[in-house]
Amino acid sequence: MTTQRGFALVIVLVLVALLTGMTVLFINDVYQESGSSRTAADSIQGGLFAEGGVNGALQLLSHTLGTASYTTLNDAWAMPITLDEERGRLRIRIIDESSRLNLNLVALPNGTANEPYMGMVRRLFRQQKLSPDLADALADWIDEGSVPNPAGAEADWYLAQKQRSRPRNGPLLTVEEVNRVKGFDSEVLEKLRPFITVYGEGPAGSPASPVNINTAPRQVLAALDERMSLPLADRIIEHRRATPFKNPAELSQVAGMDGIAPSLLTSISTKGSVYRIIAEATVGDTVRTIEAVARFSGTSPLIVYWREF
């Protein structure tokens, strides 16, 4: 099945590349006739190739999610794709956002801590040698209340800073937004980036965003419960390589998980529904990249984030 899906993806992307190639030939002629720069033409061609890559990836994901009851890192979508075409190269990566911890779940809109997810985030912070108190500031940024958590901050603190601002009092819109939260900076973000998301399976602010145990990295698995450890997470990864989890209850089959797995059933899943697509196109000396996040309901994608650079 994986081979068939990989073949299907290649066919889709080749067709996209051919269609895009026809378009860029036209664009190239226009630019030559108008005397515009080669770089400008390469930039437009690269943007079209990258967009074609995103569309091809969306088609692959629609096919996968429509036919599979669980998703794993052995699936075709999880394999990096490189396509070389006469005029350039297209690279595509797809990341399961459901494999990460959703920072937006540390607090509910009414200001109440969402304890299970707050615990997960604190454990991840400790694991990365960061202060668990950062979770307090994160919760205050997200919740609608005005009373700060013990190590957090509300509007008064932000308005007293050199660069005045206010907490969003709503879900983070991008991962990069955490840089605006008290105690966070670019160094903290880079430590956390492989393990966090702001796009959960439900709508923004949803109190549930299960982690896909078939795709989550060991650091995220180890943060799921206070009884977890990195060696136990490694055991889960070893198990899923040989036998992917078809449903959350099968986590109990891993040695050492029989007493922990039942308490995790509402926090884990075996199929992702939110995916990040990164399509990088190189034409000449120009590189154009599109990063998109899509939430799938059945096989229909809803784009919730789009960035071109």
PDB file of C-alpha atoms in Angstrom:
ATOM      1  CA  MET A   1       0.000   0.000   0.000  1.00  0.00           C
ATOM      2  CA  THR A   2       2.833   2.428   0.877  1.00  0.00           C
ATOM      3  CA  THR A   3       4.530   1.751  -2.463  1.00  0.00           C
ATOM      4  CA  GLN A   4       1.301   2.394  -4.334  1.00  0.00           C
ATOM      5  CA  ARG A   5       0.772   5.677  -2.513  1.00  0.00           C
ATOM      6  CA  GLY A   6       4.362   6.746  -3.173  1.00  0.00           C
ATOM      7  CA  PHE A   7       3.913   5.960  -6.864  1.00  0.00           C
ATOM      8  CA  ALA A   8       0.642   7.905  -6.896  1.00  0.00           C
ATOM      9  CA  LEU A   9       2.360  10.920  -5.341  1.00  0.00           C
ATOM     10  CA  VAL A  10       5.133  10.898  -7.917  1.00  0.00           C
ATOM     11  CA  ILE A  11       2.580  10.713 -10.753  1.00  0.00           C
ATOM     12  CA  VAL A  12       0.608  13.627  -9.287  1.00  0.00           C
ATOM     13  CA  LEU A  13       3.683  15.789  -8.807  1.00  0.00           C
ATOM     14  CA  VAL A  14       5.068  14.990 -12.250  1.00  0.00           C
ATOM     15  CA  LEU A  15       1.784  16.065 -13.800  1.00  0.00           C
ATOM     16  CA  VAL A  16       1.819  19.217 -11.705  1.00  0.00           C
ATOM     17  CA  ALA A  17       5.387  19.925 -12.775  1.00  0.00           C
ATOM     18  CA  LEU A  18       4.526  19.426 -16.450  1.00  0.00           C
ATOM     19  CA  LEU A  19       1.507  21.706 -16.268  1.00  0.00           C
ATOM     20  CA  THR A  20       3.514  24.298 -14.373  1.00  0.00           C
ATOM     21  CA  GLY A  21       6.291  23.982 -16.922  1.00  0.00           C
ATOM     22  CA  MET A  22       3.888  24.898 -19.711  1.00  0.00           C
ATOM     23  CA  THR A  23       2.830  27.963 -17.735  1.00  0.00           C
ATOM     24  CA  VAL A  24       6.359  29.111 -16.968  1.00  0.00           C
ATOM     25  CA  LEU A  25       7.407  28.752 -20.590  1.00  0.00           C
ATOM     26  CA  PHE A  26       4.741  31.309 -21.404  1.00  0.00           C
ATOM     27  CA  ILE A  27       5.883  33.548 -18.544  1.00  0.00           C
ATOM     28  CA  ASN A  28       9.487  33.254 -19.705  1.00  0.00           C
ATOM     29  CA  ASP A  29       8.559  34.384 -23.216  1.00  0.00           C
ATOM     30  CA  VAL A  30       6.646  37.354 -21.829  1.00  0.00           C
ATOM     31  CA  TYR A  31       9.574  38.426 -19.692  1.00  0.00           C
ATOM     32  CA  GLN A  32      12.030  38.050 -22.553  1.00  0.00           C
ATOM     33  CA  GLU A  33       9.872  40.174 -24.804  1.00  0.00           C
ATOM     34  CA  SER A  34       9.411  42.861 -22.173  1.00  0.00           C
ATOM     35  CA  GLY A  35      13.085  42.878 -21.235  1.00  0.00           C
ATOM     36  CA  SER A  36      12.368  42.124 -17.578  1.00  0.00           C
ATOM     37  CA  SER A  37      15.046  40.433 -15.491  1.00  0.00           C
ATOM     38  CA  ARG A  38      15.769  36.705 -15.536  1.00  0.00           C
ATOM     39  CA  THR A  39      15.597  36.722 -11.723  1.00  0.00           C
ATOM     40  CA  ALA A  40      12.037  38.012 -11.735  1.00  0.00           C
ATOM     41  CA  ALA A  41      10.999  35.263 -14.152  1.00  0.00           C
ATOM     42  CA  ASP A  42      12.754  32.611 -12.026  1.00  0.00           C
ATOM     43  CA  SER A  43      10.947  33.892  -8.949  1.00  0.00           C
ATOM     44  CA  ILE A  44       7.531  33.556 -10.574  1.00  0.00           C
ATOM     45  CA  GLN A  45       8.365  30.115 -11.948  1.00  0.00           C
ATOM     46  CA  GLY A  46       9.602  28.999  -8.533  1.00  0.00           C
ATOM     47  CA  GLY A  47       6.416  30.223  -6.882  1.00  0.00           C
ATOM     48  CA  LEU A  48       4.306  28.237  -9.334  1.00  0.00           C
ATOM     49  CA  PHE A  49       6.377  25.096  -8.830  1.00  0.00           C
ATOM     50  CA  ALA A  50       6.087  25.417  -5.056  1.00  0.00           C
ATOM     51  CA  GLU A  51       2.323  25.929  -5.277  1.00  0.00           C
ATOM     52  CA  GLY A  52       2.073  22.866  -7.497  1.00  0.00           C
ATOM     53  CA  GLY A  53       3.997  20.916  -4.869  1.00  0.00           C
ATOM     54  CA  VAL A  54       1.568  21.967  -2.132  1.00  0.00           C
ATOM     55  CA  ASN A  55      -1.402  20.962  -4.294  1.00  0.00           C
ATOM     56  CA  GLY A  56       0.175  17.578  -5.024  1.00  0.00           C
ATOM     57  CA  ALA A  57       0.832  17.006  -1.326  1.00  0.00           C
ATOM     58  CA  LEU A  58      -2.780  17.886  -0.495  1.00  0.00           C
ATOM     59  CA  GLN A  59      -3.975  15.317  -3.016  1.00  0.00           C
ATOM     60  CA  LEU A  60      -1.721  12.651  -1.501  1.00  0.00           C
ATOM     61  CA  LEU A  61      -2.969  13.422   2.008  1.00  0.00           C
ATOM     62  CA  SER A  62      -6.598  13.382   0.845  1.00  0.00           C
ATOM     63  CA  HIS A  63      -6.032   9.936  -0.659  1.00  0.00           C
ATOM     64  CA  THR A  64      -4.241   8.638   2.443  1.00  0.00           C
ATOM     65  CA  LEU A  65      -6.747   9.955   4.965  1.00  0.00           C
ATOM     66  CA  GLY A  66      -9.640   8.716   2.890  1.00  0.00           C
ATOM     67  CA  THR A  67      -8.395   5.122   2.766  1.00  0.00           C
ATOM     68  CA  ALA A  68      -6.365   4.590   5.973  1.00  0.00           C
ATOM     69  CA  SER A  69      -7.687   4.082   9.488  1.00  0.00           C
ATOM     70  CA  TYR A  70      -4.320   5.062  10.977  1.00  0.00           C
ATOM     71  CA  THR A  71      -1.284   7.026   9.771  1.00  0.00           C
ATOM     72  CA  THR A  72       2.402   6.319  10.369  1.00  0.00           C
ATOM     73  CA  LEU A  73       5.883   7.499   9.465  1.00  0.00           C
ATOM     74  CA  ASN A  74       6.060   4.600   7.006  1.00  0.00           C
ATOM     75  CA  ASP A  75       3.370   6.183   4.825  1.00  0.00           C
ATOM     76  CA  ALA A  76       4.279   7.819   1.519  1.00  0.00           C
ATOM     77  CA  TRP A  77       3.369  11.297   2.784  1.00  0.00           C
ATOM     78  CA  ALA A  78       6.071  11.033   5.482  1.00  0.00           C
ATOM     79  CA  MET A  79       8.873  10.488   2.954  1.00  0.00           C
ATOM     80  CA  PRO A  80      10.660  13.626   1.639  1.00  0.00           C
ATOM     81  CA  ILE A  81      10.062  14.029  -2.091  1.00  0.00           C
ATOM     82  CA  THR A  82      12.495  15.583  -4.573  1.00  0.00           C
ATOM     83  CA  LEU A  83      11.546  16.191  -8.191  1.00  0.00           C
ATOM     84  CA  ASP A  84      14.107  17.392 -10.714  1.00  0.00           C
ATOM     85  CA  GLU A  85      12.735  19.123 -13.776  1.00  0.00           C
ATOM     86  CA  GLU A  86      14.586  20.755 -16.668  1.00  0.00           C
ATOM     87  CA  ARG A  87      14.057  24.215 -15.241  1.00  0.00           C
ATOM     88  CA  GLY A  88      14.526  23.487 -11.560  1.00  0.00           C
ATOM     89  CA  ARG A  89      14.057  21.295  -8.510  1.00  0.00           C
ATOM     90  CA  LEU A  90      11.097  20.806  -6.192  1.00  0.00           C
ATOM     91  CA  ARG A  91      11.455  19.489  -2.631  1.00  0.00           C
ATOM     92  CA  ILE A  92       8.449  18.629  -0.485  1.00  0.00           C
ATOM     93  CA  ARG A  93       8.158  17.709   3.186  1.00  0.00           C
ATOM     94  CA  ILE A  94       4.966  16.884   5.073  1.00  0.00           C
ATOM     95  CA  ILE A  95       4.797  16.978   8.875  1.00  0.00           C
ATOM     96  CA  ASP A  96       1.997  15.595  11.025  1.00  0.00           C
ATOM     97  CA  GLU A  97       1.069  18.453  13.360  1.00  0.00           C
ATOM     98  CA  SER A  98      -0.816  15.894  15.458  1.00  0.00           C
ATOM     99  CA  SER A  99       2.581  14.469  16.429  1.00  0.00           C
ATOM    100  CA  ARG A 100       3.271  17.581  18.530  1.00  0.00           C
ATOM    101  CA  LEU A 101       1.956  19.199  21.699  1.00  0.00           C
ATOM    102  CA  ASN A 102      -0.578  21.942  21.102  1.00  0.00           C
ATOM    103  CA  LEU A 103       0.467  24.996  23.127  1.00  0.00           C
ATOM    104  CA  ASN A 104      -3.009  26.470  22.831  1.00  0.00           C
ATOM    105  CA  LEU A 105      -4.343  23.824  25.197  1.00  0.00           C
ATOM    106  CA  VAL A 106      -2.522  24.877  28.360  1.00  0.00           C
ATOM    107  CA  ALA A 107      -5.515  27.021  29.385  1.00  0.00           C
ATOM    108  CA  LEU A 108      -9.220  27.177  28.697  1.00  0.00           C
ATOM    109  CA  PRO A 109     -10.761  30.475  27.530  1.00  0.00           C
ATOM    110  CA  ASN A 110     -12.210  31.160  31.010  1.00  0.00           C
ATOM    111  CA  GLY A 111      -8.712  31.228  32.508  1.00  0.00           C
ATOM    112  CA  THR A 112      -8.875  27.776  34.067  1.00  0.00           C
ATOM    113  CA  ALA A 113      -5.754  25.687  33.565  1.00  0.00           C
ATOM    114  CA  ASN A 114      -6.290  22.685  31.306  1.00  0.00           C
ATOM    115  CA  GLU A 115      -4.416  20.446  33.729  1.00  0.00           C
ATOM    116  CA  PRO A 116      -3.649  17.389  31.545  1.00  0.00           C
ATOM    117  CA  TYR A 117      -2.136  19.510  28.775  1.00  0.00           C
ATOM    118  CA  MET A 118      -0.508  21.971  31.174  1.00  0.00           C
ATOM    119  CA  GLY A 119       1.269  18.972  32.706  1.00  0.00           C
ATOM    120  CA  MET A 120       2.428  17.746  29.304  1.00  0.00           C
ATOM    121  CA  VAL A 121       3.826  21.160  28.372  1.00  0.00           C
ATOM    122  CA  ARG A 122       5.598  21.579  31.718  1.00  0.00           C
ATOM    123  CA  ARG A 123       7.209  18.147  31.333  1.00  0.00           C
ATOM    124  CA  LEU A 124       8.375  19.006  27.820  1.00  0.00           C
ATOM    125  CA  PHE A 125       9.894  22.266  29.094  1.00  0.00           C
ATOM    126  CA  ARG A 126      11.774  20.457  31.879  1.00  0.00           C
ATOM    127  CA  GLN A 127      12.976  17.853  29.428  1.00  0.00           C
ATOM    128  CA  GLN A 128      14.415  20.603  27.224  1.00  0.00           C
ATOM    129  CA  LYS A 129      16.058  22.218  30.272  1.00  0.00           C
ATOM    130  CA  LEU A 130      13.630  25.146  30.239  1.00  0.00           C
ATOM    131  CA  SER A 131      11.732  26.544  33.198  1.00  0.00           C
ATOM    132  CA  PRO A 132       8.299  24.925  33.595  1.00  0.00           C
ATOM    133  CA  ASP A 133       7.136  28.366  34.797  1.00  0.00           C
ATOM    134  CA  LEU A 134       7.022  29.396  31.147  1.00  0.00           C
ATOM    135  CA  ALA A 135       3.732  27.513  30.965  1.00  0.00           C
ATOM    136  CA  ASP A 136       2.168  30.059  33.372  1.00  0.00           C
ATOM    137  CA  ALA A 137       3.048  32.971  31.084  1.00  0.00           C
ATOM    138  CA  LEU A 138       1.799  31.018  28.091  1.00  0.00           C
ATOM    139  CA  ALA A 139      -1.542  30.335  29.778  1.00  0.00           C
ATOM    140  CA  ASP A 140      -1.966  34.030  30.647  1.00  0.00           C
ATOM    141  CA  TRP A 141      -1.271  35.012  27.041  1.00  0.00           C
ATOM    142  CA  ILE A 142      -4.005  32.654  25.836  1.00  0.00           C
ATOM    143  CA  ASP A 143      -6.749  32.916  28.450  1.00  0.00           C
ATOM    144  CA  GLU A 144      -9.296  35.722  28.635  1.00  0.00           C
ATOM    145  CA  GLY A 145      -8.746  36.407  32.336  1.00  0.00           C
ATOM    146  CA  SER A 146      -6.896  39.353  33.843  1.00  0.00           C
ATOM    147  CA  VAL A 147      -5.463  37.670  36.960  1.00  0.00           C
ATOM    148  CA  PRO A 148      -1.934  36.371  36.247  1.00  0.00           C
ATOM    149  CA  ASN A 149      -0.731  32.914  37.165  1.00  0.00           C
ATOM    150  CA  PRO A 150       2.052  32.776  39.813  1.00  0.00           C
ATOM    151  CA  ALA A 151       4.856  32.963  37.233  1.00  0.00           C
ATOM    152  CA  GLY A 152       2.778  34.506  34.440  1.00  0.00           C
ATOM    153  CA  ALA A 153       1.879  37.985  33.254  1.00  0.00           C
ATOM    154  CA  GLU A 154      -1.199  39.862  32.126  1.00  0.00           C
ATOM    155  CA  ALA A 155      -1.687  43.203  30.382  1.00  0.00           C
ATOM    156  CA  ASP A 156      -0.136  45.355  33.156  1.00  0.00           C
ATOM    157  CA  TRP A 157       3.213  43.601  32.784  1.00  0.00           C
ATOM    158  CA  TYR A 158       3.285  43.823  28.984  1.00  0.00           C
ATOM    159  CA  LEU A 159       2.283  47.497  28.967  1.00  0.00           C
ATOM    160  CA  ALA A 160       5.154  48.289  31.347  1.00  0.00           C
ATOM    161  CA  GLN A 161       7.808  46.863  29.002  1.00  0.00           C
ATOM    162  CA  LYS A 162       9.987  48.887  26.652  1.00  0.00           C
ATOM    163  CA  GLN A 163       8.084  47.436  23.719  1.00  0.00           C
ATOM    164  CA  ARG A 164       4.525  47.815  24.907  1.00  0.00           C
ATOM    165  CA  SER A 165       2.010  45.153  23.916  1.00  0.00           C
ATOM    166  CA  ARG A 166      -0.964  43.224  25.224  1.00  0.00           C
ATOM    167  CA  PRO A 167      -1.546  39.498  25.559  1.00  0.00           C
ATOM    168  CA  ARG A 168      -3.687  38.054  22.802  1.00  0.00           C
ATOM    169  CA  ASN A 169      -6.305  36.634  25.215  1.00  0.00           C
ATOM    170  CA  GLY A 170      -6.957  33.996  22.602  1.00  0.00           C
ATOM    171  CA  PRO A 171      -5.197  31.098  20.888  1.00  0.00           C
ATOM    172  CA  LEU A 172      -1.732  31.594  19.424  1.00  0.00           C
ATOM    173  CA  LEU A 173      -2.056  32.042  15.669  1.00  0.00           C
ATOM    174  CA  THR A 174       1.455  30.820  14.808  1.00  0.00           C
ATOM    175  CA  VAL A 175       4.252  29.049  16.652  1.00  0.00           C
ATOM    176  CA  GLU A 176       6.446  32.139  16.164  1.00  0.00           C
ATOM    177  CA  GLU A 177       4.009  34.190  18.247  1.00  0.00           C
ATOM    178  CA  VAL A 178       5.385  32.621  21.440  1.00  0.00           C
ATOM    179  CA  ASN A 179       8.351  34.992  21.064  1.00  0.00           C
ATOM    180  CA  ARG A 180       6.006  37.735  22.289  1.00  0.00           C
ATOM    181  CA  VAL A 181       5.211  35.880  25.519  1.00  0.00           C
ATOM    182  CA  LYS A 182       7.043  36.687  28.769  1.00  0.00           C
ATOM    183  CA  GLY A 183      10.162  34.540  29.157  1.00  0.00           C
ATOM    184  CA  PHE A 184      10.223  33.264  25.581  1.00  0.00           C
ATOM    185  CA  ASP A 185      12.768  34.224  22.925  1.00  0.00           C
ATOM    186  CA  SER A 186      14.177  32.832  19.684  1.00  0.00           C
ATOM    187  CA  GLU A 187      16.535  30.471  21.533  1.00  0.00           C
ATOM    188  CA  VAL A 188      13.680  28.978  23.563  1.00  0.00           C
ATOM    189  CA  LEU A 189      11.564  28.647  20.431  1.00  0.00           C
ATOM    190  CA  GLU A 190      14.268  26.765  18.540  1.00  0.00           C
ATOM    191  CA  LYS A 191      14.553  24.240  21.379  1.00  0.00           C
ATOM    192  CA  LEU A 192      10.805  23.664  21.319  1.00  0.00           C
ATOM    193  CA  ARG A 193      10.004  23.984  17.616  1.00  0.00           C
ATOM    194  CA  PRO A 194      10.253  20.248  16.691  1.00  0.00           C
ATOM    195  CA  PHE A 195       7.807  19.334  19.456  1.00  0.00           C
ATOM    196  CA  ILE A 196       5.094  22.011  19.498  1.00  0.00           C
ATOM    197  CA  THR A 197       2.196  23.205  17.387  1.00  0.00           C
ATOM    198  CA  VAL A 198      -0.667  25.674  17.606  1.00  0.00           C
ATOM    199  CA  TYR A 199      -2.877  23.674  15.248  1.00  0.00           C
ATOM    200  CA  GLY A 200      -4.879  20.979  16.952  1.00  0.00           C
ATOM    201  CA  GLU A 201      -7.359  18.471  15.594  1.00  0.00           C
ATOM    202  CA  GLY A 202     -10.337  20.511  16.738  1.00  0.00           C
ATOM    203  CA  PRO A 203     -11.082  24.195  16.127  1.00  0.00           C
ATOM    204  CA  ALA A 204      -8.905  26.819  17.802  1.00  0.00           C
ATOM    205  CA  GLY A 205      -9.357  26.687  21.546  1.00  0.00           C
ATOM    206  CA  SER A 206     -10.706  23.141  21.515  1.00  0.00           C
ATOM    207  CA  PRO A 207      -9.931  21.410  24.855  1.00  0.00           C
ATOM    208  CA  ALA A 208      -8.765  18.251  23.092  1.00  0.00           C
ATOM    209  CA  SER A 209      -5.968  17.695  20.597  1.00  0.00           C
ATOM    210  CA  PRO A 210      -4.843  14.056  20.708  1.00  0.00           C
ATOM    211  CA  VAL A 211      -1.199  13.237  19.961  1.00  0.00           C
ATOM    212  CA  ASN A 212      -0.650  10.675  17.206  1.00  0.00           C
ATOM    213  CA  ILE A 213       1.456   7.981  18.888  1.00  0.00           C
ATOM    214  CA  ASN A 214       2.427   6.584  15.471  1.00  0.00           C
ATOM    215  CA  THR A 215       4.272   9.778  14.510  1.00  0.00           C
ATOM    216  CA  ALA A 216       5.177  11.607  17.737  1.00  0.00           C
ATOM    217  CA  PRO A 217       8.903  11.994  18.533  1.00  0.00           C
ATOM    218  CA  ARG A 218      10.268  10.431  21.708  1.00  0.00           C
ATOM    219  CA  GLN A 219      10.339  13.781  23.524  1.00  0.00           C
ATOM    220  CA  VAL A 220       6.594  14.281  22.999  1.00  0.00           C
ATOM    221  CA  LEU A 221       5.797  10.694  23.970  1.00  0.00           C
ATOM    222  CA  ALA A 222       7.822  11.096  27.167  1.00  0.00           C
ATOM    223  CA  ALA A 223       5.846  14.232  28.075  1.00  0.00           C
ATOM    224  CA  LEU A 224       2.437  12.553  27.887  1.00  0.00           C
ATOM    225  CA  ASP A 225       2.418  11.349  31.501  1.00  0.00           C
ATOM    226  CA  GLU A 226       4.531  11.922  34.610  1.00  0.00           C
ATOM    227  CA  ARG A 227       5.221   8.172  34.711  1.00  0.00           C
ATOM    228  CA  MET A 228       6.725   8.236  31.222  1.00  0.00           C
ATOM    229  CA  SER A 229      10.452   8.340  30.459  1.00  0.00           C
ATOM    230  CA  LEU A 230      12.616   8.620  27.365  1.00  0.00           C
ATOM    231  CA  PRO A 231      13.553   4.892  27.494  1.00  0.00           C
ATOM    232  CA  LEU A 232       9.840   4.013  27.671  1.00  0.00           C
ATOM    233  CA  ALA A 233       9.191   6.338  24.740  1.00  0.00           C
ATOM    234  CA  ASP A 234      11.946   4.536  22.822  1.00  0.00           C
ATOM    235  CA  ARG A 235      10.135   1.267  23.511  1.00  0.00           C
ATOM    236  CA  ILE A 236       6.955   2.697  21.990  1.00  0.00           C
ATOM    237  CA  ILE A 237       8.868   3.807  18.891  1.00  0.00           C
ATOM    238  CA  GLU A 238      10.494   0.389  18.519  1.00  0.00           C
ATOM    239  CA  HIS A 239       7.070  -1.250  18.770  1.00  0.00           C
ATOM    240  CA  ARG A 240       5.414   1.002  16.194  1.00  0.00           C
ATOM    241  CA  ARG A 241       8.234   0.452  13.680  1.00  0.00           C
ATOM    242  CA  ALA A 242       7.398  -3.227  13.624  1.00  0.00           C
ATOM    243  CA  THR A 243       3.668  -2.965  14.322  1.00  0.00           C
ATOM    244  CA  PRO A 244       1.991   0.444  13.969  1.00  0.00           C
ATOM    245  CA  PHE A 245      -0.776   1.202  16.439  1.00  0.00           C
ATOM    246  CA  LYS A 246      -4.190   0.802  14.820  1.00  0.00           C
ATOM    247  CA  ASN A 247      -6.061   2.292  17.788  1.00  0.00           C
ATOM    248  CA  PRO A 248      -5.005   4.009  21.049  1.00  0.00           C
ATOM    249  CA  ALA A 249      -5.874   0.986  23.221  1.00  0.00           C
ATOM    250  CA  GLU A 250      -3.042  -0.988  21.590  1.00  0.00           C
ATOM    251  CA  LEU A 251      -0.528   1.179  23.446  1.00  0.00           C
ATOM    252  CA  SER A 252      -1.053  -1.195  26.387  1.00  0.00           C
ATOM    253  CA  GLN A 253       0.768  -3.874  24.381  1.00  0.00           C
ATOM    254  CA  VAL A 254       4.098  -2.097  24.920  1.00  0.00           C
ATOM    255  CA  ALA A 255       6.023  -3.453  27.880  1.00  0.00           C
ATOM    256  CA  GLY A 256       5.678  -1.104  30.824  1.00  0.00           C
ATOM    257  CA  MET A 257       2.665   0.753  29.395  1.00  0.00           C
ATOM    258  CA  ASP A 258      -0.155  -1.452  30.689  1.00  0.00           C
ATOM    259  CA  GLY A 259      -0.618   0.705  33.807  1.00  0.00           C
ATOM    260  CA  ILE A 260      -0.192   4.026  31.991  1.00  0.00           C
ATOM    261  CA  ALA A 261      -1.970   3.604  28.648  1.00  0.00           C
ATOM    262  CA  PRO A 262      -5.579   3.543  29.971  1.00  0.00           C
ATOM    263  CA  SER A 263      -5.206   7.046  31.410  1.00  0.00           C
ATOM    264  CA  LEU A 264      -3.937   8.369  28.060  1.00  0.00           C
ATOM    265  CA  LEU A 265      -6.787   7.203  25.833  1.00  0.00           C
ATOM    266  CA  THR A 266      -8.384  10.682  25.567  1.00  0.00           C
ATOM    267  CA  SER A 267      -5.002  12.327  24.910  1.00  0.00           C
ATOM    268  CA  ILE A 268      -3.711  10.126  22.097  1.00  0.00           C
ATOM    269  CA  SER A 269      -4.734   9.001  18.629  1.00  0.00           C
ATOM    270  CA  THR A 270      -3.332   6.861  15.826  1.00  0.00           C
ATOM    271  CA  LYS A 271      -4.324   9.062  12.882  1.00  0.00           C
ATOM    272  CA  GLY A 272      -3.430  12.672  12.222  1.00  0.00           C
ATOM    273  CA  SER A 273      -5.777  15.226  10.733  1.00  0.00           C
ATOM    274  CA  VAL A 274      -3.605  18.364  10.603  1.00  0.00           C
ATOM    275  CA  TYR A 275      -0.526  18.501   8.382  1.00  0.00           C
ATOM    276  CA  ARG A 276       2.181  21.051   7.582  1.00  0.00           C
ATOM    277  CA  ILE A 277       3.429  21.070   3.990  1.00  0.00           C
ATOM    278  CA  ILE A 278       6.730  22.708   3.039  1.00  0.00           C
ATOM    279  CA  ALA A 279       7.361  22.959  -0.708  1.00  0.00           C
ATOM    280  CA  GLU A 280      10.689  24.461  -1.795  1.00  0.00           C
ATOM    281  CA  ALA A 281      11.294  25.202  -5.482  1.00  0.00           C
ATOM    282  CA  THR A 282      14.676  26.143  -6.927  1.00  0.00           C
ATOM    283  CA  VAL A 283      14.781  27.767 -10.361  1.00  0.00           C
ATOM    284  CA  GLY A 284      18.148  29.123 -11.463  1.00  0.00           C
ATOM    285  CA  ASP A 285      19.602  30.880  -8.433  1.00  0.00           C
ATOM    286  CA  THR A 286      16.176  31.651  -6.979  1.00  0.00           C
ATOM    287  CA  VAL A 287      14.518  29.667  -4.183  1.00  0.00           C
ATOM    288  CA  ARG A 288      10.809  30.071  -3.450  1.00  0.00           C
ATOM    289  CA  THR A 289       9.134  28.289  -0.558  1.00  0.00           C
ATOM    290  CA  ILE A 290       5.512  27.830   0.436  1.00  0.00           C
ATOM    291  CA  GLU A 291       4.609  26.597   3.909  1.00  0.00           C
ATOM    292  CA  ALA A 292       0.986  25.605   4.437  1.00  0.00           C
ATOM    293  CA  VAL A 293      -0.984  23.937   7.225  1.00  0.00           C
ATOM    294  CA  ALA A 294      -4.140  22.037   6.311  1.00  0.00           C
ATOM    295  CA  ARG A 295      -6.792  20.578   8.586  1.00  0.00           C
ATOM    296  CA  PHE A 296      -8.633  17.627   7.081  1.00  0.00           C
ATOM    297  CA  SER A 297     -12.250  16.722   7.698  1.00  0.00           C
ATOM    298  CA  GLY A 298     -12.562  13.381   5.960  1.00  0.00           C
ATOM    299  CA  THR A 299     -10.670  13.980   2.721  1.00  0.00           C
ATOM    300  CA  SER A 300     -11.428  17.707   2.422  1.00  0.00           C
ATOM    301  CA  PRO A 301      -8.576  20.048   3.423  1.00  0.00           C
ATOM    302  CA  LEU A 302      -9.079  23.438   5.048  1.00  0.00           C
ATOM    303  CA  ILE A 303      -6.016  25.666   4.761  1.00  0.00           C
ATOM    304  CA  VAL A 304      -5.446  27.311   8.149  1.00  0.00           C
ATOM    305  CA  TYR A 305      -1.985  28.788   7.446  1.00  0.00           C
ATOM    306  CA  TRP A 306      -0.176  29.876   4.280  1.00  0.00           C
ATOM    307  CA  ARG A 307       3.170  31.620   3.940  1.00  0.00           C
ATOM    308  CA  GLU A 308       5.301  32.296   0.863  1.00  0.00           C
ATOM    309  CA  PHE A 309       8.917  33.353   1.037  1.00  0.00           C
TER     310      PHE A 309
END
